[in-house]
XYZ file of C-alpha atoms in Angstrom:
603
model
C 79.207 152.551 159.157
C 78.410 156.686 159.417
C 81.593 156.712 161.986
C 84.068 154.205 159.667
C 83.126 156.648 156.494
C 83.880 159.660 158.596
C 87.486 158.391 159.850
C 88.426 158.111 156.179
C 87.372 161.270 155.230
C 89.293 163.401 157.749
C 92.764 162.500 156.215
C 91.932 163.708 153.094
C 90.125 166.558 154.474
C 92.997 167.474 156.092
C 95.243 167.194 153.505
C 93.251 169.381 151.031
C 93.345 172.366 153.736
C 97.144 171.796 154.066
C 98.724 171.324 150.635
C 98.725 174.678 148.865
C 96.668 174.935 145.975
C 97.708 174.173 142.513
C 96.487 175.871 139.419
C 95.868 172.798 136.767
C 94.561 174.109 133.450
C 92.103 170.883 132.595
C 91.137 169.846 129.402
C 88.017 167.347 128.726
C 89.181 163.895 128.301
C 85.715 162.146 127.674
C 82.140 163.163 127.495
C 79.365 160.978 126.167
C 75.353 161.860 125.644
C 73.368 160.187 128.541
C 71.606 156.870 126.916
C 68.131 156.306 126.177
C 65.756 155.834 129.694
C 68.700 157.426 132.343
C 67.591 160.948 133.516
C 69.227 162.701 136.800
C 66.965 161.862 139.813
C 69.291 164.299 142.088
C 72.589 165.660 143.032
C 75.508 163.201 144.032
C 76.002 163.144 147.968
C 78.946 165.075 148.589
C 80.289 162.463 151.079
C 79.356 159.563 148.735
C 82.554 157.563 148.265
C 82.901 156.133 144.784
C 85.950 153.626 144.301
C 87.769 155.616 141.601
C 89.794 153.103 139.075
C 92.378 155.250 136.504
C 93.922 153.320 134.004
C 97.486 154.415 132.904
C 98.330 153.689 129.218
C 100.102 150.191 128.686
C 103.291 151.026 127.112
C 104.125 147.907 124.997
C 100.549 146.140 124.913
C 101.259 146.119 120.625
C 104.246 143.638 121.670
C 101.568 141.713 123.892
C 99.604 141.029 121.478
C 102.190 140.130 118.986
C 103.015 137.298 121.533
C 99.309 136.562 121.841
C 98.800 136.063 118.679
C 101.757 134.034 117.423
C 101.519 131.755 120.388
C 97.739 131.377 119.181
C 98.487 130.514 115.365
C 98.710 126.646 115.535
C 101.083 127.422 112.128
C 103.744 129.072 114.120
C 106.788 128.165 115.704
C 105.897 129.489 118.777
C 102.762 127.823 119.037
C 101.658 126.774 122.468
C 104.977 129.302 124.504
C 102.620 130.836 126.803
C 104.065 133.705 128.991
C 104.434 133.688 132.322
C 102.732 136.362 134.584
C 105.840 138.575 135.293
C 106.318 138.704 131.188
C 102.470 139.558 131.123
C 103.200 142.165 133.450
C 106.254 143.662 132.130
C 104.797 144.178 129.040
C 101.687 145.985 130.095
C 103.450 148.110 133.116
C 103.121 151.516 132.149
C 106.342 154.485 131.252
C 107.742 155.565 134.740
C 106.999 159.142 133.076
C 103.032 158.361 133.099
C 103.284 157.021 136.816
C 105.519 160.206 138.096
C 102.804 162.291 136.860
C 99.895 160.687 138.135
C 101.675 160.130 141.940
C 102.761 163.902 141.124
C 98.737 165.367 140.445
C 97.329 162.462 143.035
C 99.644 163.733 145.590
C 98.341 167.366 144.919
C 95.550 166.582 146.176
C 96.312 164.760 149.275
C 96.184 161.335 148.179
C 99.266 159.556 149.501
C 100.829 155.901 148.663
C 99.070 154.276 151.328
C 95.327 155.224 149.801
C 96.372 153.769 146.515
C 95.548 149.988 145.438
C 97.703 149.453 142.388
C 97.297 146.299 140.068
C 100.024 143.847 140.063
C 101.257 145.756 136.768
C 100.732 149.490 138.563
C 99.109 149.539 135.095
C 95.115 150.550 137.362
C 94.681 152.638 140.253
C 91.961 152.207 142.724
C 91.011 154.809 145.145
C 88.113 155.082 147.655
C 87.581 158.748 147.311
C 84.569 161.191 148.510
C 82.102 162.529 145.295
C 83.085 166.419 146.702
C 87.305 165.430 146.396
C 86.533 163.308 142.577
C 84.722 166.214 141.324
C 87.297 168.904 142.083
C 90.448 166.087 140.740
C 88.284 166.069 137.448
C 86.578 169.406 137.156
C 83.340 167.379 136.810
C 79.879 167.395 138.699
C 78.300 163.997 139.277
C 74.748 162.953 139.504
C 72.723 160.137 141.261
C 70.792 159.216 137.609
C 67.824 156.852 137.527
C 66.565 154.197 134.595
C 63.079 154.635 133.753
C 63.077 150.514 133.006
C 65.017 148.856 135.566
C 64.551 151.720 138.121
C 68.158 151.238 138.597
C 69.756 153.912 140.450
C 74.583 155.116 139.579
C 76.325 157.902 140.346
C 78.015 159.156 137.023
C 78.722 161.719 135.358
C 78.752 162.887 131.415
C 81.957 164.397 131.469
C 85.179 164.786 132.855
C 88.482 166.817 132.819
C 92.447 166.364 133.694
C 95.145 168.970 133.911
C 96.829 168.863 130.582
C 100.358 168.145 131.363
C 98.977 164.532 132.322
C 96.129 164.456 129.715
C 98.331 161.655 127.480
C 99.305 159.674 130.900
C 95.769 158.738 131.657
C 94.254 155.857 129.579
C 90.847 156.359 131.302
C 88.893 157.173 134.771
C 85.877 155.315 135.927
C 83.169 155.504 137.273
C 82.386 158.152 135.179
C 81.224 157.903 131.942
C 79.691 154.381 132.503
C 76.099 153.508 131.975
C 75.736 150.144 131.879
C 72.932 149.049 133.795
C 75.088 146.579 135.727
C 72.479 146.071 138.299
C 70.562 143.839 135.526
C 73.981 142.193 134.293
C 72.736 138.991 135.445
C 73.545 135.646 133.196
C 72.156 136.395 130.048
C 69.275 133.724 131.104
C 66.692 133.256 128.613
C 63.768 131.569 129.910
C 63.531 129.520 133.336
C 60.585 126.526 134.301
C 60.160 124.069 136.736
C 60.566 120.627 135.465
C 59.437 117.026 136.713
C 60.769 115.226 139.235
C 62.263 112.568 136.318
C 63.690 113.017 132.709
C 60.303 111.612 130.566
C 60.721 108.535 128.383
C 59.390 109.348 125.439
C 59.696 105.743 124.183
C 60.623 106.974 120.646
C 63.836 105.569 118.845
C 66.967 107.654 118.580
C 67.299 110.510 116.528
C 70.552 110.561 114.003
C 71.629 113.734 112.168
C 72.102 112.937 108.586
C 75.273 115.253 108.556
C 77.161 113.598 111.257
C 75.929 110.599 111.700
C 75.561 111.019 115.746
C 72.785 109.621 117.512
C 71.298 110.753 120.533
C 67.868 109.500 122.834
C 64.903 111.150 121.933
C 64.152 112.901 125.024
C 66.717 115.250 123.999
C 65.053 116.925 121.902
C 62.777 118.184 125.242
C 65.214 117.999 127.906
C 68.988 118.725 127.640
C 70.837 116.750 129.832
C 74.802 116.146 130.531
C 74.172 112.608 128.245
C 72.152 114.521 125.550
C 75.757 116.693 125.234
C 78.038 113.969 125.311
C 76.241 112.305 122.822
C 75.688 115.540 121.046
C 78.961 116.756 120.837
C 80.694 112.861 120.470
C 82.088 112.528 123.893
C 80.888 109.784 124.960
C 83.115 107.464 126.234
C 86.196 110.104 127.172
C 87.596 109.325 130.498
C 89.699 112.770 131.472
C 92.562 112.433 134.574
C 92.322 114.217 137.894
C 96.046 114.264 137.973
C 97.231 116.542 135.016
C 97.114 120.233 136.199
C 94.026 120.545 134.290
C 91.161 123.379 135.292
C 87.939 124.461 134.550
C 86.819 128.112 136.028
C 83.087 129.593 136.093
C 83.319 133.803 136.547
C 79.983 134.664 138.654
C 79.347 138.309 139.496
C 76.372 140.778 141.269
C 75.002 137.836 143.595
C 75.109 135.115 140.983
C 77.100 131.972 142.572
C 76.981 128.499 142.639
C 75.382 125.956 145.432
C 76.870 123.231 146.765
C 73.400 121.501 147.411
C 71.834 122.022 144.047
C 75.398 120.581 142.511
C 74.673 117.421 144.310
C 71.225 117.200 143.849
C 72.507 117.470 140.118
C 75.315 114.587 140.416
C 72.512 112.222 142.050
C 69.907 112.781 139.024
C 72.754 112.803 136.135
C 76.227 111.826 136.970
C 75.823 108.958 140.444
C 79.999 108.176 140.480
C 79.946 111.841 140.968
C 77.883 112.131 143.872
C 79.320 108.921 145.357
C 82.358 110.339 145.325
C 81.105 114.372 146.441
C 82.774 115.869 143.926
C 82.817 119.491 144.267
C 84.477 122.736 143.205
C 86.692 125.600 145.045
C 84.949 129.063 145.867
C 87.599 132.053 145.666
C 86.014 135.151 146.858
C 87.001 138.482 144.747
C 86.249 141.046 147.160
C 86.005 138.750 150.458
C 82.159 138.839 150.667
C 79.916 136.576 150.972
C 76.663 135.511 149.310
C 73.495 133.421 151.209
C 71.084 132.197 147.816
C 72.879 130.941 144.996
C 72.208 129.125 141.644
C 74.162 126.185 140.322
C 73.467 126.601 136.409
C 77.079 127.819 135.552
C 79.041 124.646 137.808
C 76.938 122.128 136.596
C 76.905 122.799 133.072
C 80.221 123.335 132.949
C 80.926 119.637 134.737
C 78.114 118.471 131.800
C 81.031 117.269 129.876
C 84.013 117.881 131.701
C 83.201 115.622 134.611
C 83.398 115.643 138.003
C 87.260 114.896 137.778
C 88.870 117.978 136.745
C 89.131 120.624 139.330
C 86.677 123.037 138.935
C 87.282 126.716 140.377
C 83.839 129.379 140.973
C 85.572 133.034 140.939
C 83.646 136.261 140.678
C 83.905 139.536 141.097
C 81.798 140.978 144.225
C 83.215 144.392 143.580
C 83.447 145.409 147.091
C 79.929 147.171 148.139
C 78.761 146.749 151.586
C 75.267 145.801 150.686
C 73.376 143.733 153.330
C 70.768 142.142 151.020
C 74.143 140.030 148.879
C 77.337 141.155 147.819
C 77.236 142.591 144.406
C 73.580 143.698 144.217
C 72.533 147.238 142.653
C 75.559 149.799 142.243
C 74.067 152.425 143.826
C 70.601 153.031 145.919
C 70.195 156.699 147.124
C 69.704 156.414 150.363
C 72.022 156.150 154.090
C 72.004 152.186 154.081
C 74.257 151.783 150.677
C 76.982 153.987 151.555
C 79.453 153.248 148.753
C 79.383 153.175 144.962
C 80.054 150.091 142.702
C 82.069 150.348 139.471
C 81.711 147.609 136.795
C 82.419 143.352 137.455
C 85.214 143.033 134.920
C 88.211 145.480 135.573
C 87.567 143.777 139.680
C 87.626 140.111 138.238
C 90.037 140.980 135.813
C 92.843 142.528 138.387
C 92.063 139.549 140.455
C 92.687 136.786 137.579
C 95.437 138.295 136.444
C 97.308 138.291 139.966
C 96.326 134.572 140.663
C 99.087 132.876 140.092
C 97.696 129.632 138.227
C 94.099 130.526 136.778
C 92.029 128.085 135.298
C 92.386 126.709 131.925
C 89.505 127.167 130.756
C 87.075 129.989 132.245
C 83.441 130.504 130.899
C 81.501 133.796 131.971
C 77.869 134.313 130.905
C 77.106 138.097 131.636
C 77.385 141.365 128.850
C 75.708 144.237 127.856
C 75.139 146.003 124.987
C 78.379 147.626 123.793
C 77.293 151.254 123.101
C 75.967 151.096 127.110
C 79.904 150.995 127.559
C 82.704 153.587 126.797
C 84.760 152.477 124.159
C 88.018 153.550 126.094
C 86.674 150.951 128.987
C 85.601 148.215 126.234
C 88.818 148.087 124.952
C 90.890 148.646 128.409
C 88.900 145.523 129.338
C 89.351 143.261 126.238
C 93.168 144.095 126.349
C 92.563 142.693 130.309
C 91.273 139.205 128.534
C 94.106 139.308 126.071
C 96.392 139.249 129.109
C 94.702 136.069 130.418
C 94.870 134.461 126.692
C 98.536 135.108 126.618
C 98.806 133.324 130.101
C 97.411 130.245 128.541
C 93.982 130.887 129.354
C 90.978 130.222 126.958
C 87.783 132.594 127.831
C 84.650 131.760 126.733
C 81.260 134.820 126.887
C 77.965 133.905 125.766
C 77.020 135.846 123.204
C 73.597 137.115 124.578
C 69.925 136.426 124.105
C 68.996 139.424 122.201
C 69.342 138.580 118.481
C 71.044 141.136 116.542
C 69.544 143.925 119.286
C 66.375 143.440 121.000
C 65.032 139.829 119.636
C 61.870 141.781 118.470
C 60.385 140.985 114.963
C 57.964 144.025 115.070
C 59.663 147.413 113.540
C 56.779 149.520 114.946
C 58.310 148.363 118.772
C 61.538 147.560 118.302
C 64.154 149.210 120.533
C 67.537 149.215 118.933
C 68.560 153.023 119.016
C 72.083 154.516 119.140
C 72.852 155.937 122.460
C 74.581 158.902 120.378
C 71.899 161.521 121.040
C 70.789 160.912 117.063
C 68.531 157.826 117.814
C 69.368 156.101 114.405
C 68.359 152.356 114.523
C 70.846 150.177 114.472
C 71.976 146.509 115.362
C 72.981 146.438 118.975
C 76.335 143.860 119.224
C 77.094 143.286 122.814
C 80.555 143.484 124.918
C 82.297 141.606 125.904
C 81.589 139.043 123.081
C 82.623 141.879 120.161
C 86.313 141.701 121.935
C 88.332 139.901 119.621
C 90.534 137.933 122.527
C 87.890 136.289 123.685
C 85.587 133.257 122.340
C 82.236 133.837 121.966
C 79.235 131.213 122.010
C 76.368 131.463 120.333
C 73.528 129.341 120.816
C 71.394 126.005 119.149
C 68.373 124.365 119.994
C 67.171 121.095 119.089
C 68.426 118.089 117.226
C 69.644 117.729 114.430
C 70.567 121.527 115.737
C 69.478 124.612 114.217
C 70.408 128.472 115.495
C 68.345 129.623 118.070
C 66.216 132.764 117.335
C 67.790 134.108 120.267
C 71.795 133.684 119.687
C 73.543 136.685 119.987
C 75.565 137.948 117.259
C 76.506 140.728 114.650
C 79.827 142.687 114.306
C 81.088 145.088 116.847
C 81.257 149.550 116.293
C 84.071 149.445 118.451
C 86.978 146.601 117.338
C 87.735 146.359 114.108
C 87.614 142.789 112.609
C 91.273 140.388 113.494
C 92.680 139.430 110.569
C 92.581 135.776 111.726
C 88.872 135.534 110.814
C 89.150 137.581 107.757
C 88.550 134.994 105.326
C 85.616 133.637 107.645
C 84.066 137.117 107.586
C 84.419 137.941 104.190
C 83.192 134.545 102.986
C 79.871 135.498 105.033
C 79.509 139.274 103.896
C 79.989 138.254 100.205
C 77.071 135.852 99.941
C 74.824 138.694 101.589
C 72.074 140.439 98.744
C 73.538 143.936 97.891
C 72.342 146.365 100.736
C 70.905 143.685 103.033
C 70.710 145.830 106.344
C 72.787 148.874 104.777
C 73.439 151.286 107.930
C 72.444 148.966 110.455
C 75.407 147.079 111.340
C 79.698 147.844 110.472
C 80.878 145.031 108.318
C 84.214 145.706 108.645
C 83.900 145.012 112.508
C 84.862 141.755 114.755
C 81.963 139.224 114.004
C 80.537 137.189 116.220
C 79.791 134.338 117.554
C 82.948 132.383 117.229
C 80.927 128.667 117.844
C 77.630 127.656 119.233
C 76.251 125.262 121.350
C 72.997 123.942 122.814
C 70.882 126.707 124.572
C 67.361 125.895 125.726
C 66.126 123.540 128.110
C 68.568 122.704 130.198
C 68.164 120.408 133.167
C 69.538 121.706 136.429
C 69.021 122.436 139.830
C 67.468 125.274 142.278
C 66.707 124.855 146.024
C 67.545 121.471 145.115
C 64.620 121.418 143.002
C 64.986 120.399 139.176
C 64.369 123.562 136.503
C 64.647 123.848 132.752
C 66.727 127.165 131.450
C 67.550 128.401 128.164
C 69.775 131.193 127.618
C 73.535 131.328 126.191
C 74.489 131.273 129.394
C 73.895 127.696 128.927
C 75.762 127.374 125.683
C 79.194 129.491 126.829
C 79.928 126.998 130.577
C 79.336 123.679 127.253
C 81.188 124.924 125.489
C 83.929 125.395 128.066
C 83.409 121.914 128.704
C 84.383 120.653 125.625
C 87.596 122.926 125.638
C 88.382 121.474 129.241
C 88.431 118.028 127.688
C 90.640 118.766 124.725
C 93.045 120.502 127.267
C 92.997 117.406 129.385
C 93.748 114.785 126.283
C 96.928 117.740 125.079
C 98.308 117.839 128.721
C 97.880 113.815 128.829
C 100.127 113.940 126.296
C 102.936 116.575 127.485
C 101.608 119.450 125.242
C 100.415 122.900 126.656
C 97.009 123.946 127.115
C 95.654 125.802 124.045
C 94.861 129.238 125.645
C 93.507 131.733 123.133
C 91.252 129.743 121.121
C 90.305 132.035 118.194
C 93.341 131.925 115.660
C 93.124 127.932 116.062
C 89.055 128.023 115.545
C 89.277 129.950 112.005
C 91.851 127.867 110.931
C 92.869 124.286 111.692
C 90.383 122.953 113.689
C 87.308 124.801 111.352
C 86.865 121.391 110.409
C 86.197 119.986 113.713
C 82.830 122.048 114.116
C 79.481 121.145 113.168
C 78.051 123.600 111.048
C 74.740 124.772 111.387
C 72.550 125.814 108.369
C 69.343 126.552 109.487
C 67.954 129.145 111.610
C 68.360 133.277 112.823
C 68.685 135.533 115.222
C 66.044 137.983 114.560
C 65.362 141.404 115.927
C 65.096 145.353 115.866
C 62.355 144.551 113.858
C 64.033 142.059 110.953
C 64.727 138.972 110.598
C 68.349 139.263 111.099
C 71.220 137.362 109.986
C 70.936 133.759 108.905
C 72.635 130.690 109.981
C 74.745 129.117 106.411
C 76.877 126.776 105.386
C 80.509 128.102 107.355
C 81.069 130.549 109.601
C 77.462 132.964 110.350
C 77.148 135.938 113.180
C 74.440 133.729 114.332
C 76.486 130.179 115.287
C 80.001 130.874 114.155
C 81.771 127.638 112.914
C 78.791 125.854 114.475
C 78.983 123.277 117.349
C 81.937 121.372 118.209
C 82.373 117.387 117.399
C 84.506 116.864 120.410
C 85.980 113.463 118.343
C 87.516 115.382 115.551
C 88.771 118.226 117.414
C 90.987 116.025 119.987
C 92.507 114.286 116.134
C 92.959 118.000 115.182
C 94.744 119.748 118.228
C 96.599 116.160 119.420
């Protein structure tokens, strides 16, 4: 490994002694103060290779998401005209100017074509570069930095500089700036138990809601299973086709993947035609690296109300580290067995979606972070990544976290929701990527009838303002607020979120083959997805296009297609924070969705 690291050094090495050098005049293009917990454990290795991403500016994204959004709005004529991926493409592709002087300053410093991996649109660079070549290219210094919490360990840096004549033909450069503790960006997995061998009988009598008039079995209310949600969410009884182009696609990153074993063991305890029949899903490898332990939660609950008939795709983003413990473990350990540097899962997953020719339909991941633990310049690079997919025809679904409005703590005197900012206020901590506004984000319910869970993420995002397509929603919400409820501690006239909800707690799946109860939103978001699989399935049955980009359709036509949820919050950083009510809450969005009505309303 010492040897192969070496061989790709010398070029460059080489190549710095030969060129002559050049005199840039840099100017800082980002600097941010380190977040709460990291402090520098020690110097960057020198010959510590970082995979170096720098995003050009996308020269007509404005038009993109023109397209996006009339294509979105079930009132326009263009309704349902998704673009194809060369449109996509052409529209994000950056001015030849900005790529001439990139090649121009990469090529000062010995980096030829051949190093460079450009994205389908040439709109991101990736380079494997040494620590001692990134540092001189950005007039930086980089640091190994440790969490106090986690322990985890990145190389970043706080700042970093470009020559000014290309200053406007860099979007952004990372990793730099970056301190998302990615190492802990697991599924945003509430609570886990071991369960019993069989779903309990309660031998109680069905329990209606009074709203809707559904009625599921009793034992729902302690064990969710993929019956509880069809009955739940009035699917019961849909039959969907294997033979429409129809898809269904689970996003899995940092060692999280599904087993093929724990998916049957779940067909033989819920769904028995689908184990007959070994229904199962296709892997695609991001990075070409494989995994050895895996857990099934994000499949299976995804198939809980698709079914085992549609074809279900498991994509993630391994992000290339040679780790020997699993693909996609902690960025960055100092020490001579972890040799190279991890950047973030989503720009990885998100170049690789976006080349696929034919992504899924429907894709539900179940991993964020708090947004002020990520640049904005990469938060909104990334969401204008998911707007890409939405204009393809692609609905995304994100949980929307298990933290409340911050850190799901009641208690002010140990609540931790402080800006990263270096001024400590307290404030509401909204997460990314559910604040992006292209994307569909699922809060979560417990219970039947449902309430919120105390858990459901939600709020309104410091970085995108709020989309005019849930302005009315939004408004509607503030207005019925007391004067001053929360004053400073959240920005109303950001994106609010959740979009919808679903159920979140107690979950029946499988580990090791063995049968566990979960909680989390991660839960909610592959439902959800479900549900949007199955209303894709009955438009395609019918010659209509799938609905991609959910939002503009969710705030306005099919509002009525939701169950809304009254009752409940999503407390913490020490209040009570934001109440479920009658329409559209941060807490459960429109509420959960009545699978009957919405087929009437998008068919």
């Amino acid at each position: 490994m010492w040897v192969s690291s070496l061989v790709s050094i010398l070029p460059l090495v080489a190549f710095a002694f030969a060129l002559p050098s050049k005199d840039y005049e840099h100017q800082v293009k980002e600097e941010v103060v380190p977040p709460q917990g990291w402090t520098i454990f020690g110097p960057a290795p020198s010959d510590h290779f970082i995979n170096l991403r720098i995003g050009l500016p996308q020269s007509n994204f404005d038009l993109l998401e023109q397209h996006l959004y009339e294509i979105s709005d079930p009132y326009h004529e263009r309704y349902g005209a998704h673009l194809t991926k060369e449109e996509v493409e052409d529209l994000v592709a950056p001015h030849p100017d900005s790529a001439a002087a990139v090649n121009e300053w990469l090529s000062s410093h010995g980096i030829q074509e051949e190093d460079i991996n450009r994205s389908p649109a040439g709109d991101w660079l990736t380079i494997r570069l040494p620590v001692w070549l990134v540092e001189k290219m950005l007039d930086t210094k980089y640091h190994i930095w440790k969490h106090a919490t986690s322990g985890d360990y990145i190389v970043r840096t706080t700042s970093y500089s470009l020559p000014k004549d290309i200053l406007d033909h860099v979007e952004l450069i990372q990793p730099t700036t970056m301190f998302g503790t990615f190492k802990r960006l697991k599924s945003t997995i509430h609570s886990i138990s071991q369960a019993n061998s069989q779903v309990q009988s309660q031998n109680q009598p069905p329990v209606s809601d009074p709203v809707t008039g559904v009625t599921v079995d009793a034992s729902c209310g302690s064990t969710i299973t993929i019956t509880c949600l069809q009955q739940m969410y009035n699917a019961v009884g849909y039959t969907p086709s294997a033979d429409v182009g129809n898809s269904v696609g689970i996003a899995g990153y940092l060692g999280d993947f599904a087993n093929r074993a724990d998916l049957q063991s779940f067909f033989e305890d819920q769904v028995p035609a689908a184990a007959a029949a070994n229904a199962t899903y296709n892997f695609v490898s991001v990075a070409g690296k494989l995994c050895f332990l895996g857990f099934s939660s994000w499949l299976t609950l995804s198939k809980a109300v698709s079914t085992h008939k549609i074809p279900t795709t498991l994509a993630w983003s391994l992000t290339s580290i040679l780790n020997l413990r699993s693909a996609g473990s902690p960025p960055f350990i100092p020490d001579v067995a972890t040799p190279t540097d991890t950047n973030e899962p989503y720009t990885d997953w998100l170049d690789f979606m976006l080349s696929y020719p034919n992504p899924p339909l429907a894709i539900s991941t179940s991993y964020g972070d708090d947004e002020q633990t990520v640049p904005e310049s990469f938060a909104k690079r990334a969401c204008a990544g998911f707007a890409q997919l939405g204009a393809r025809g692609v609905s995304l679904m994100v949980a929307s976290g298990d933290k409340g409005v911050g850190d799901a703590n009641l208690n002010p005197a140990t609540q931790t929701c402080f800006t990263n900012d270096g001024q400590n206020r307290t404030q509401f901590l909204p997460g990314f990527p559910a604040s992006c506004p292209f994307v569909t984000t699922v809060g979560g319910t417990v219970l039947y009838p449902e309430q919120a869970v105390y858990f459901s993420g939600g709020g309104f995002s410091n970085y995108f303002a709020r989309p005019s397509y849930q302005d009315a929603a939004v408004q509607g919400y503030l207005s019925q607020l007391p004067n001053g409820t929360y004053s400073g501690l959240f920005n109303p006239n950001g994106r609010g979120f959740p979009d919808v909800a679903a159920q979140s707690n107690l979950f029946r799946v499988f580990v090791t083959e063995q049968p566990f109860l979960i909680g989390g939103t991660s839960a909610s978001s592959p439902t959800f997805t479900g549900v949007v699989t199955l209303l894709n399935d009955a438009r395609l049955k019918k010659g209509l296009p799938p609905l991609g980009f959910l939002n503009p359709l969710i705030y306005s036509t099919a509002a009525s297609g939701f169950n809304d949820i009254t009752v409940g919050s999503n407390y913490g950083c020490g209040t009570l924070g934001f109440s479920a009510t009658a329409g559209w809450d941060p807490v459960t969005g429109f509420g959960t969705p009545n699978f009957a009505k919405l087929v009437e309303l998008v068919t």
